[in-house]
Short mmCIF file of C-alpha atoms in Angstrom, two decimals:
data_model
loop_
_atom_site.label_atom_id
_atom_site.label_comp_id
_atom_site.label_asym_id
_atom_site.label_seq_id
_atom_site.Cartn_x
_atom_site.Cartn_y
_atom_site.Cartn_z
CA MET C 1 143.65 109.99 94.49
CA LYS C 2 141.08 110.44 92.94
CA THR C 3 139.19 107.82 93.07
CA TRP C 4 137.86 107.79 96.21
CA ILE C 5 137.83 112.10 96.43
CA LYS C 6 135.01 111.29 93.93
CA PRO C 7 132.83 109.06 95.42
CA TYR C 8 133.46 111.40 99.17
CA ARG C 9 132.51 114.26 97.62
CA SER C 10 129.53 112.85 95.56
CA ARG C 11 128.40 111.39 99.41
CA THR C 12 128.84 114.51 100.97
CA THR C 13 126.91 116.67 98.37
CA PHE C 14 124.11 114.01 99.23
CA LEU C 15 123.59 114.65 102.51
CA ILE C 16 123.92 118.15 102.92
CA VAL C 17 120.97 118.04 99.62
CA LEU C 18 119.22 115.41 102.06
CA MET C 19 119.18 117.60 104.80
CA SER C 20 118.33 120.49 103.83
CA LEU C 21 114.92 118.84 102.66
CA TYR C 22 114.59 117.48 105.08
CA LEU C 23 114.54 120.37 107.18
CA THR C 24 112.94 122.96 104.19
CA THR C 25 110.10 119.44 104.35
CA ARG C 26 109.45 119.52 108.20
CA LEU C 27 109.88 123.22 109.54
CA ILE C 28 108.22 125.60 107.19
CA ARG C 29 105.28 126.41 108.95
CA LEU C 30 105.41 124.46 111.16
CA THR C 31 103.15 125.75 113.95
CA GLN C 32 100.73 125.86 111.66
CA ILE C 33 98.74 123.15 112.31
CA PRO C 34 96.86 123.92 115.81
CA VAL C 35 97.93 122.05 119.04
CA PHE C 36 96.46 118.45 119.10
CA ILE C 37 95.03 117.41 122.56
CA ASP C 38 98.19 115.26 123.26
CA GLU C 39 100.74 118.30 122.32
CA ALA C 40 98.59 120.46 124.27
CA ILE C 41 98.99 117.63 127.58
CA PHE C 42 102.84 117.02 126.65
CA ILE C 43 103.85 120.37 126.60
CA HIS C 44 102.51 121.94 129.69
CA LEU C 45 103.36 119.06 131.79
CA ALA C 46 106.88 120.17 130.28
CA GLN C 47 106.18 123.79 131.65
CA ILE C 48 105.47 122.90 134.39
CA ILE C 49 109.00 120.58 134.88
CA ASP C 50 110.87 123.70 133.85
CA SER C 51 109.69 125.91 136.55
CA ASN C 52 110.21 123.62 138.75
CA TRP C 53 112.67 120.62 138.49
CA GLY C 54 111.46 118.73 141.64
CA ASN C 55 108.79 117.37 139.69
CA LEU C 56 111.02 115.40 137.46
CA PHE C 57 107.96 112.36 136.99
CA LEU C 58 105.19 114.67 137.28
CA THR C 59 104.13 112.90 133.72
CA LYS C 60 103.30 109.53 135.85
CA LEU C 61 100.39 111.65 137.30
CA HIS C 62 98.77 109.93 133.56
CA ALA C 63 100.87 107.31 133.29
CA VAL C 64 103.96 108.47 131.11
CA GLN C 65 107.08 107.99 130.74
CA PRO C 66 108.73 111.40 130.91
CA LEU C 67 111.93 111.44 128.24
CA TYR C 68 110.13 112.95 125.80
CA VAL C 69 108.48 114.94 128.41
CA TRP C 70 112.33 116.89 129.43
CA ILE C 71 113.59 117.51 126.75
CA VAL C 72 110.37 119.26 125.87
CA ALA C 73 111.37 120.98 129.39
CA ILE C 74 114.48 122.54 128.72
CA THR C 75 113.57 123.40 125.17
CA GLN C 76 111.09 125.42 126.18
CA ASN C 77 114.26 128.03 127.92
CA PHE C 78 114.94 128.79 123.74
CA PHE C 79 111.96 129.60 121.75
CA LYS C 80 108.77 131.69 122.71
CA ASP C 81 106.68 129.85 121.10
CA PRO C 82 106.02 126.02 123.77
CA VAL C 83 104.78 123.83 120.38
CA LEU C 84 107.39 125.63 117.95
CA ALA C 85 109.84 124.61 121.23
CA GLY C 86 107.89 121.25 121.35
CA ARG C 87 108.13 120.10 117.63
CA LEU C 88 111.34 120.93 117.56
CA VAL C 89 112.69 118.63 119.62
CA SER C 90 110.20 116.39 116.73
CA VAL C 91 111.87 117.69 114.04
CA ALA C 92 115.52 117.01 115.69
CA ALA C 93 114.17 113.04 116.38
CA GLY C 94 113.60 112.87 112.66
CA VAL C 95 117.76 113.64 111.42
CA VAL C 96 118.53 111.35 113.19
CA SER C 97 115.97 108.28 112.55
CA LEU C 98 116.49 110.19 108.76
CA SER C 99 120.61 109.67 109.74
CA GLY C 100 120.23 106.37 110.78
CA VAL C 101 117.81 104.38 107.61
CA TYR C 102 120.33 106.13 105.82
CA LEU C 103 123.53 104.36 107.06
CA ILE C 104 121.55 101.32 107.40
CA GLY C 105 121.15 100.59 104.13
CA ARG C 106 124.47 102.16 103.49
CA ASP C 107 126.37 99.93 105.95
CA PHE C 108 124.07 96.85 104.66
CA TYR C 109 123.80 97.00 101.31
CA SER C 110 125.21 99.82 100.06
CA GLU C 111 125.83 103.94 99.02
CA ARG C 112 123.26 103.57 96.72
CA VAL C 113 120.67 101.78 98.87
CA GLY C 114 120.64 104.10 101.78
CA GLN C 115 120.60 107.38 99.54
CA VAL C 116 117.82 105.76 98.04
CA SER C 117 115.75 104.72 101.53
CA ALA C 118 117.16 108.90 102.88
CA VAL C 119 115.01 109.46 99.89
CA LEU C 120 112.26 107.26 100.75
CA TYR C 121 112.19 108.20 104.05
CA LEU C 122 112.51 112.35 103.58
CA PHE C 123 109.33 112.06 101.11
CA CYS C 124 107.41 109.32 103.55
CA PRO C 125 104.10 111.36 104.72
CA TYR C 126 104.10 108.82 107.43
CA PHE C 127 107.21 111.18 108.80
CA ILE C 128 106.58 114.41 106.66
CA PHE C 129 102.97 114.52 109.35
CA HIS C 130 104.60 112.81 112.44
CA GLU C 131 107.73 114.38 112.41
CA ARG C 132 105.97 118.10 112.25
CA LEU C 133 103.73 117.31 115.98
CA ALA C 134 105.87 116.89 119.33
CA LEU C 135 104.37 113.49 119.99
CA VAL C 136 107.02 110.66 121.46
CA ASP C 137 106.24 108.66 119.69
CA SER C 138 109.00 110.50 116.89
CA LEU C 139 111.51 110.08 119.72
CA ILE C 140 111.29 106.20 120.14
CA ASN C 141 111.35 106.16 115.79
CA ALA C 142 114.55 107.46 116.46
CA LEU C 143 115.55 105.38 118.73
CA GLY C 144 114.87 102.42 117.11
CA VAL C 145 116.27 103.65 114.23
CA TRP C 146 118.79 102.83 115.20
CA VAL C 147 118.31 99.37 117.70
CA VAL C 148 118.03 97.97 114.56
CA TRP C 149 121.33 99.63 112.93
CA VAL C 150 123.40 98.83 116.02
CA SER C 151 121.75 95.52 116.27
CA LEU C 152 122.42 94.26 112.38
CA ASP C 153 126.39 96.07 113.45
CA ILE C 154 126.43 93.91 116.26
CA THR C 155 125.90 90.38 113.47
CA LYS C 156 129.00 91.23 111.50
CA ASN C 157 131.70 90.62 114.06
CA ASN C 158 133.28 87.65 114.45
CA THR C 159 133.94 88.30 118.76
CA LEU C 160 130.10 90.89 120.57
CA SER C 161 131.70 93.70 121.53
CA LYS C 162 130.40 94.40 124.92
CA LYS C 163 130.00 98.06 124.05
CA SER C 164 127.77 97.57 121.11
CA PHE C 165 125.19 95.58 123.27
CA PHE C 166 125.58 98.32 125.97
CA LEU C 167 124.87 100.64 123.46
CA LEU C 168 121.55 98.54 122.83
CA GLY C 169 120.92 98.55 126.78
CA VAL C 170 121.01 102.15 126.92
CA LEU C 171 118.38 103.08 123.18
CA LEU C 172 116.18 99.90 124.45
CA GLY C 173 116.08 101.19 128.25
CA LEU C 174 115.00 105.20 126.45
CA ALA C 175 113.03 103.37 124.60
CA LEU C 176 110.97 102.25 126.59
CA PHE C 177 111.65 105.31 129.51
CA THR C 178 110.19 107.40 126.60
CA LYS C 179 106.65 105.67 126.59
CA THR C 180 105.38 101.83 126.86
CA ARG C 181 104.99 101.29 123.07
CA GLY C 182 108.80 102.01 123.12
CA LEU C 183 108.22 98.29 124.12
CA VAL C 184 107.32 97.69 120.03
CA LEU C 185 111.76 97.46 119.80
CA PHE C 186 111.90 95.38 122.25
CA PRO C 187 111.25 92.24 119.03
CA ALA C 188 113.53 93.98 115.76
CA PRO C 189 117.53 93.17 118.07
CA ILE C 190 115.91 89.23 119.29
CA ILE C 191 114.46 88.77 116.02
CA ILE C 192 118.32 89.82 113.94
CA PHE C 193 120.11 87.56 116.56
CA LEU C 194 118.16 84.80 115.61
CA VAL C 195 118.00 84.65 112.38
CA TRP C 196 121.82 85.80 112.10
CA LYS C 197 122.21 82.93 114.71
CA THR C 198 124.65 86.07 117.35
CA TYR C 199 123.05 83.62 120.28
CA ALA C 200 125.83 81.15 118.82
CA LYS C 201 128.66 82.75 119.98
CA THR C 202 130.79 83.49 123.64
CA ASN C 203 129.26 85.69 125.65
CA PHE C 204 126.33 86.07 123.73
CA LEU C 205 124.04 85.23 126.85
CA ASN C 206 126.59 87.51 129.72
CA TYR C 207 125.84 90.23 127.97
CA LEU C 208 121.83 89.59 127.09
CA GLY C 209 122.11 90.21 131.26
CA LEU C 210 123.88 93.55 130.94
CA ILE C 211 120.95 94.55 128.19
CA THR C 212 118.23 93.69 130.82
CA SER C 213 120.28 95.51 133.07
CA ILE C 214 120.65 98.59 131.95
CA ILE C 215 117.38 98.72 130.57
CA LEU C 216 115.71 98.10 134.36
CA LEU C 217 118.53 100.55 135.69
CA ILE C 218 117.38 103.28 133.94
CA ASN C 219 113.13 102.82 134.41
CA LEU C 220 114.06 102.06 137.97
CA PRO C 221 114.02 106.32 138.64
CA TYR C 222 110.61 106.60 137.61
CA ILE C 223 109.03 102.66 138.81
CA LEU C 224 110.58 103.75 142.37
CA SER C 225 108.96 107.32 142.06
CA ASP C 226 106.28 108.82 145.15
CA GLN C 227 103.85 109.74 142.04
CA ILE C 228 100.88 108.32 141.48
CA VAL C 229 99.10 108.14 139.39
CA GLY C 230 96.09 110.65 138.19
CA TYR C 231 93.63 108.32 136.50
CA SER C 232 92.12 105.47 137.46
CA ASP C 233 91.83 103.90 133.99
CA ARG C 234 96.57 104.11 134.21
CA ASN C 235 98.73 102.14 135.06
CA SER C 236 102.02 103.35 135.59
CA PHE C 237 103.02 100.36 132.63
CA TYR C 238 101.43 99.83 130.36
CA SER C 239 99.34 103.63 130.52
CA ASN C 240 95.83 103.39 129.23
CA SER C 241 94.19 100.11 130.14
CA LYS C 242 92.19 100.91 127.15
CA SER C 243 94.89 100.75 124.53
CA PHE C 244 94.81 96.68 124.74
CA ILE C 245 93.05 94.19 124.65
CA PRO C 246 91.65 92.61 127.73
CA LEU C 247 93.68 88.86 128.51
CA LYS C 248 90.33 87.84 129.37
CA ILE C 249 88.94 88.99 125.74
CA LEU C 250 91.98 88.29 123.24
CA LEU C 251 91.61 84.36 125.45
CA ASN C 252 88.36 84.66 123.41
CA LEU C 253 89.62 84.96 120.24
CA PRO C 254 88.04 88.33 119.73
CA PHE C 255 88.09 88.49 115.68
CA ASP C 256 85.97 91.08 115.12
CA THR C 257 88.30 93.71 116.79
CA TRP C 258 91.22 92.21 114.92
CA TRP C 259 89.67 92.48 111.84
CA TYR C 260 88.75 95.71 112.95
CA ASN C 261 92.53 96.95 113.51
CA ILE C 262 93.48 94.95 110.14
CA LYS C 263 91.09 97.56 108.10
CA MET C 264 92.23 100.80 109.92
CA ALA C 265 95.75 99.53 109.40
CA MET C 266 94.87 99.20 106.45
CA VAL C 267 93.71 102.69 105.56
CA TYR C 268 96.45 103.94 107.82
CA PHE C 269 99.10 102.58 105.01
CA LEU C 270 97.55 103.95 102.09
CA SER C 271 97.19 107.16 103.35
CA TYR C 272 100.58 107.14 105.35
CA LEU C 273 102.42 104.85 103.74
CA THR C 274 101.09 104.91 100.00
CA LEU C 275 100.71 102.60 97.57
CA PRO C 276 104.48 102.79 96.13
CA VAL C 277 106.31 101.61 98.51
CA ILE C 278 103.66 99.58 99.77
CA LEU C 279 104.18 97.22 96.67
CA LEU C 280 107.75 98.24 97.21
CA ALA C 281 108.00 96.55 100.27
CA THR C 282 105.93 93.32 99.76
CA PHE C 283 107.78 92.75 96.65
CA GLY C 284 111.00 93.44 98.42
CA THR C 285 110.03 90.97 101.21
CA PHE C 286 108.51 87.85 99.03
CA TYR C 287 111.97 88.55 96.27
CA ALA C 288 114.13 88.64 99.83
CA PHE C 289 112.22 85.14 100.55
CA ALA C 290 113.00 83.60 96.96
CA ILE C 291 115.96 84.76 96.99
CA LYS C 292 116.97 83.40 100.62
CA ASP C 293 118.85 87.17 101.39
CA LYS C 294 118.51 87.41 105.17
CA LYS C 295 119.47 90.88 105.09
CA GLY C 296 115.72 91.74 103.37
CA ILE C 297 114.35 88.71 105.42
CA THR C 298 115.74 89.99 108.52
CA LEU C 299 113.65 93.80 107.24
CA ALA C 300 110.81 92.08 107.11
CA LEU C 301 110.48 90.42 109.78
CA ILE C 302 111.75 93.62 112.48
CA SER C 303 108.09 95.83 111.02
CA ILE C 304 105.96 91.98 110.50
CA ILE C 305 105.69 90.85 113.91
CA PRO C 306 106.10 94.31 115.59
CA PHE C 307 103.17 94.79 113.04
CA LEU C 308 101.37 91.66 114.45
CA ILE C 309 102.20 92.29 117.78
CA VAL C 310 100.24 95.78 118.11
CA LEU C 311 97.29 94.20 115.36
CA LEU C 312 96.64 91.31 118.03
CA ILE C 313 96.72 93.23 121.26
CA GLY C 314 96.03 96.82 120.80
CA ASN C 315 92.57 98.68 120.85
CA MET C 316 92.27 101.49 120.26
CA ILE C 317 95.34 102.10 117.85
CA PHE C 318 96.50 105.04 116.25
CA ALA C 319 98.34 105.40 112.83
CA ARG C 320 101.58 107.09 114.86
CA TYR C 321 101.44 104.11 117.37
CA TYR C 322 102.80 101.45 114.08
CA LEU C 323 105.41 104.40 113.48
CA ALA C 324 108.60 103.04 114.72
CA ILE C 325 108.01 99.52 112.70
CA VAL C 326 108.25 101.90 109.21
CA PRO C 327 111.93 102.53 108.71
CA PRO C 328 113.04 98.67 108.27
CA LEU C 329 110.65 98.47 105.46
CA ILE C 330 111.56 101.56 104.25
CA VAL C 331 115.19 100.58 104.25
CA LEU C 332 113.20 97.30 102.20
CA SER C 333 112.05 98.81 99.73
CA GLY C 334 114.48 101.40 98.81
CA TRP C 335 116.29 97.64 98.50
CA SER C 336 113.51 96.93 96.23
CA LEU C 337 113.87 99.39 94.57
CA VAL C 338 117.22 99.32 93.76
CA GLN C 339 116.95 95.96 92.75
CA LEU C 340 114.15 96.78 90.23
CA ALA C 341 116.27 99.44 88.62
CA ASN C 342 118.87 97.22 87.35
CA PHE C 343 116.46 94.63 85.93
CA ILE C 344 114.36 97.42 83.82
CA SER C 345 117.81 98.60 82.82
CA GLU C 346 119.57 94.67 81.49
CA LYS C 347 115.88 93.27 80.42
CA ILE C 348 113.30 96.36 78.79
CA VAL C 349 115.75 97.78 75.74
CA VAL C 350 113.71 99.26 73.81
CA LEU C 351 113.26 101.19 76.42
CA LYS C 352 116.55 102.62 75.42
CA LEU C 353 117.36 102.60 79.23
CA SER C 354 121.50 102.07 79.13
CA MET C 355 122.45 102.80 82.94
CA PRO C 356 120.66 101.83 86.41
CA GLY C 357 120.92 105.08 87.24
CA THR C 358 118.20 106.53 85.25
CA SER C 359 115.88 103.95 85.83
CA LEU C 360 116.32 104.85 89.11
CA LEU C 361 115.51 108.29 89.42
CA ILE C 362 113.00 107.82 87.72
CA LEU C 363 111.17 105.37 89.98
CA ILE C 364 112.33 107.27 93.04
CA ILE C 365 110.01 110.36 91.13
CA PHE C 366 107.58 108.25 90.88
CA VAL C 367 107.51 107.13 93.64
CA VAL C 368 107.92 109.70 96.13
CA LEU C 369 105.53 111.43 94.04
CA GLU C 370 102.74 111.41 96.30
CA GLY C 371 104.87 112.44 99.50
CA ILE C 372 106.07 115.31 97.90
CA LEU C 373 102.46 116.43 97.00
CA PHE C 374 101.17 115.28 100.51
CA SER C 375 104.52 117.77 102.67
CA ILE C 376 103.27 121.37 99.52
CA ASN C 377 99.56 120.40 101.01
CA LEU C 378 100.54 119.86 104.68
CA THR C 379 102.71 122.94 104.67
CA LEU C 380 100.74 125.17 102.07
CA ASN C 381 96.58 124.36 103.31
CA PRO C 382 96.62 121.25 105.46
CA SER C 383 93.08 121.41 105.26
CA ILE C 384 92.85 118.98 102.02
CA VAL C 385 95.78 116.94 103.31
CA ASN C 386 95.09 113.11 101.69
CA ILE C 387 94.90 111.42 105.75
CA PRO C 388 91.89 108.97 107.29
CA LYS C 389 89.10 110.18 108.61
CA ILE C 390 89.26 108.65 111.62
CA GLU C 391 92.51 110.99 112.32
CA ARG C 392 91.35 114.45 110.59
CA SER C 393 88.99 115.29 113.55
CA GLY C 394 91.90 114.59 115.81
CA TYR C 395 94.81 116.82 114.47
CA LEU C 396 93.74 118.63 111.29
CA GLU C 397 89.25 119.92 111.03
CA PRO C 398 88.37 123.23 113.84
CA ASN C 399 87.65 121.02 117.31
CA PRO C 400 88.35 121.48 120.99
CA ARG C 401 90.45 118.40 120.52
CA SER C 402 92.25 119.27 117.53
CA GLY C 403 93.39 122.24 119.22
CA TYR C 404 91.11 124.77 116.51
CA GLY C 405 91.04 128.34 118.64
CA VAL C 406 92.96 128.38 121.70
CA LYS C 407 96.03 130.39 120.60
CA GLU C 408 93.72 132.77 119.61
CA ALA C 409 92.01 131.66 123.38
CA ALA C 410 95.31 132.97 124.89
CA GLU C 411 95.28 136.08 122.90
CA PHE C 412 92.13 137.62 123.69
CA ILE C 413 92.91 136.57 127.32
CA ILE C 414 96.42 138.14 127.78
CA SER C 415 94.33 141.39 125.64
CA GLN C 416 92.72 141.45 128.79
CA GLY C 417 95.45 140.24 131.38
CA ASN C 418 97.35 144.58 129.28
CA LYS C 419 94.89 146.20 130.47
CA GLU C 420 94.70 144.74 133.63
CA PRO C 421 96.90 142.14 135.60
CA ALA C 422 93.53 139.50 135.06
CA ASN C 423 92.83 135.44 137.14
CA VAL C 424 92.41 132.30 135.03
CA LEU C 425 90.34 129.97 137.34
CA THR C 426 91.55 126.11 135.09
CA HIS C 427 89.74 122.65 135.63
CA TRP C 428 91.43 119.49 136.28
CA SER C 429 90.90 118.41 132.93
CA GLN C 430 93.66 117.15 130.45
CA GLY C 431 93.90 118.59 127.01
CA ASN C 432 92.08 120.28 124.87
CA PRO C 433 90.91 123.71 125.12
CA GLN C 434 91.93 123.67 128.35
CA ASP C 435 95.71 122.69 128.40
CA GLY C 436 95.68 124.31 124.76
CA VAL C 437 95.32 127.70 126.15
CA MET C 438 97.01 127.04 129.18
CA LEU C 439 100.58 126.82 126.97
CA TYR C 440 100.16 130.79 125.58
CA LEU C 441 99.54 131.66 129.98
CA TRP C 442 102.07 130.19 131.08
CA GLU C 443 104.55 132.60 133.58
CA ASN C 444 102.49 136.25 132.00
CA PRO C 445 103.77 138.15 135.04
CA ARG C 446 99.84 139.70 133.46
CA ILE C 447 98.72 136.16 133.74
CA ASN C 448 97.86 134.77 137.23
CA ILE C 449 96.65 130.49 136.46
CA VAL C 450 94.94 129.21 139.37
CA PRO C 451 93.94 125.49 139.32
CA ALA C 452 90.60 125.71 141.19
CA LEU C 453 91.14 121.75 142.15
CA TRP C 454 87.43 122.20 143.80
CA TRP C 455 84.85 123.04 141.28
CA PRO C 456 82.85 120.41 140.08
CA GLN C 457 83.16 119.16 143.75
CA SER C 458 82.52 122.52 145.16
CA LYS C 459 78.47 123.79 142.47
CA LYS C 460 80.99 127.15 142.12
CA LEU C 461 83.65 127.89 140.45
CA PHE C 462 84.26 130.52 141.99
CA PRO C 463 85.74 130.81 145.92
CA GLN C 464 82.45 131.07 148.74
CA THR C 465 85.37 131.55 151.49
CA LYS C 466 87.83 134.53 152.32
CA THR C 467 90.17 131.67 151.51
CA PHE C 468 91.73 129.26 149.14
CA PRO C 469 94.40 126.58 148.57
CA ILE C 470 97.08 128.30 146.25
CA TYR C 471 98.49 124.28 143.50
CA PRO C 472 101.58 124.98 142.12
CA SER C 473 98.99 123.31 138.86
CA LYS C 474 95.83 122.02 137.55
CA TYR C 475 98.53 118.70 137.35
CA GLN C 476 99.13 118.80 141.11
CA THR C 477 96.24 118.60 144.29
CA SER C 478 99.19 119.04 147.60
CA ALA C 479 98.03 122.71 148.30
CA THR C 480 101.80 125.34 148.64
CA GLY C 481 99.85 128.29 149.76
CA VAL C 482 96.53 130.15 150.55
CA GLY C 483 95.16 133.19 148.66
CA ARG C 484 92.72 136.01 149.14
CA THR C 485 90.00 135.33 147.76
CA GLU C 486 88.99 139.35 148.12
CA SER C 487 91.92 139.50 145.63
CA LEU C 488 90.56 138.12 142.50
CA LYS C 489 89.54 140.58 140.21
CA ASN C 490 89.04 140.97 137.02
CA VAL C 491 88.58 136.80 136.63
CA PHE C 492 88.56 134.49 133.17
CA PHE C 493 87.30 130.53 133.04
CA VAL C 494 87.82 128.25 129.53
CA ARG C 495 85.19 126.29 129.72
CA PRO C 496 86.09 122.26 129.24
CA VAL C 497 83.77 121.90 126.20
CA TYR C 498 83.01 117.94 126.43
CA THR C 499 83.45 117.60 130.37
CA HIS C 500 81.07 120.17 131.77
CA LEU C 501 78.12 121.18 129.43
CA ARG C 502 77.26 125.11 128.93
CA LYS C 503 73.61 124.86 130.73
CA HIS C 504 74.56 122.63 133.05
CA PHE C 505 77.80 124.88 134.44
CA LEU C 506 75.23 128.65 134.53
CA LYS C 507 72.65 126.87 136.20
CA ASN C 508 75.57 126.56 138.54
CA ASN C 509 77.23 129.89 137.81
CA PRO C 510 74.72 132.42 136.81
CA GLU C 511 77.47 134.94 137.43
CA TRP C 512 79.31 134.01 134.91
CA LYS C 513 79.31 135.68 131.52
CA VAL C 514 80.02 134.19 127.83
CA ILE C 515 82.67 137.30 126.45
CA TRP C 516 84.81 135.49 123.68
CA ARG C 517 83.59 132.37 121.64
CA TYR C 518 86.09 130.52 118.81
CA SER C 519 82.78 129.13 117.06
CA THR C 520 82.98 126.94 114.12
CA PRO C 521 80.93 125.75 111.39
CA TYR C 522 81.35 122.09 113.41
CA ARG C 523 80.64 123.29 116.63
CA ALA C 524 78.44 126.49 118.00
CA ASP C 525 80.48 126.48 121.49
CA HIS C 526 83.38 125.65 120.05
CA ILE C 527 86.14 127.47 122.62
CA GLU C 528 83.78 130.46 125.33
CA ILE C 529 86.11 132.53 127.31
CA TYR C 530 83.58 132.94 129.99
CA LYS C 531 84.14 136.12 133.11
CA LEU C 532 83.03 136.99 136.94
CA MET C 533 81.09 139.93 136.43
CA ASN C 534 80.53 140.62 139.99
CA SER C 535 83.78 139.10 141.74
CA ALA C 536 84.02 141.46 144.55
CA ASN C 537 80.05 141.41 145.61
CA ASP C 538 81.81 136.86 145.82
CA SER C 539 83.97 136.72 148.88
CA LYS C 540 82.35 135.90 152.07
#
């Protein structure tokens, strides 16, 4: 009895501490970093869908599958801050990922490997950073971890389970239903089944057909929806065409692009994965092949092969595109660390480390130290966090894309609306600052958002006729009614910084005046709010 209770209690204590530390590193000051451009788009789409669930597939306008946005739409009902509601979805996805990493290590190696892998995941900057942002990649990562677990579990049984293949199909289908990048998970089960020769078992092909059918069934509603893609450079299946190297160029072997992708991957991994984990994963890979450890070989291959695929066909690759291939490397690193600790304890007697646990603890602290410092800095002072320069401008440096100033801009408009009901004209272009500001104004009873979809085709932003078309949102081009121009009083506008320069806007719209500005050392007109000074006289 005692031999059963002790490990059970020890495991329970570990999991409680693990989850407590996870929530601490992910939740404290979660909204400190301003809303990133992609977050602003996804969260605003979620708000629009939540206001009318008839718009289920509005995300197709951006050529993005809807699952993550649907979940964010649900959470909008429980939290006042829309950014907090969105980012909590990623935190929850991280809990799922962390649990899966622990179980992969425990079920396919040992309890110790599971625990070490979980600690490495917990303090890995790759996950600390991206699980604090409202981005689809956190959900893809969570689904990917469990794709690996289910696939490995299938290999353990002599007979194939229909339920397991059904579950695998659901996970892969949901990954694709989250975003096309979910395809990065598809090689993992194929590799696992090849390495473990699962294909030779009875009914394998039948169950493979089951997986394919489920994937298609889950994604069919999105494929058949009548929502059109709203951007010429996008496709409903592969999203932004700029993210992929065109086939014609691939056939000509674009070595310059590939070399650039390799260099950027090295930059991303050194910053987010950290050098100690890279060394552990590298050691684990070579050691697994040297001793012919099928588990280690499998973990290495299901990371390396998808990585090479992304490297070869990807264009404009961001660090988050690799997120879902990292968890197998974490488990591989956890196994490597345990092996290394055992070796030190047995061979290096001069260190007087008589117990594997002592050397293991020392090694763990050394490996995760950079991640701990990363977490502390991200929480207390994000400006000094060590992330690649190419990504810093998008997340941490004050500029329109990173969202600095959008909340302050919204607060200013709300203060004006509290004095007198305000009308805010918004442009159809996506991203910050306009989407970020709209997040905080959405469904405010004192603020009326007016999508001015007639501009800039019409040089005048303010309607020049007695009536104007009413659109449900800036992303919906079918008018649902007509408004009277004379009713538009106390009118404001947040100018899209990048697409419409101030001098061009004011040349055609001199009646608008800047009444609020958020300036930074990087850009004098970072965000500008304009007010129509003579709206009562402009209607005809």
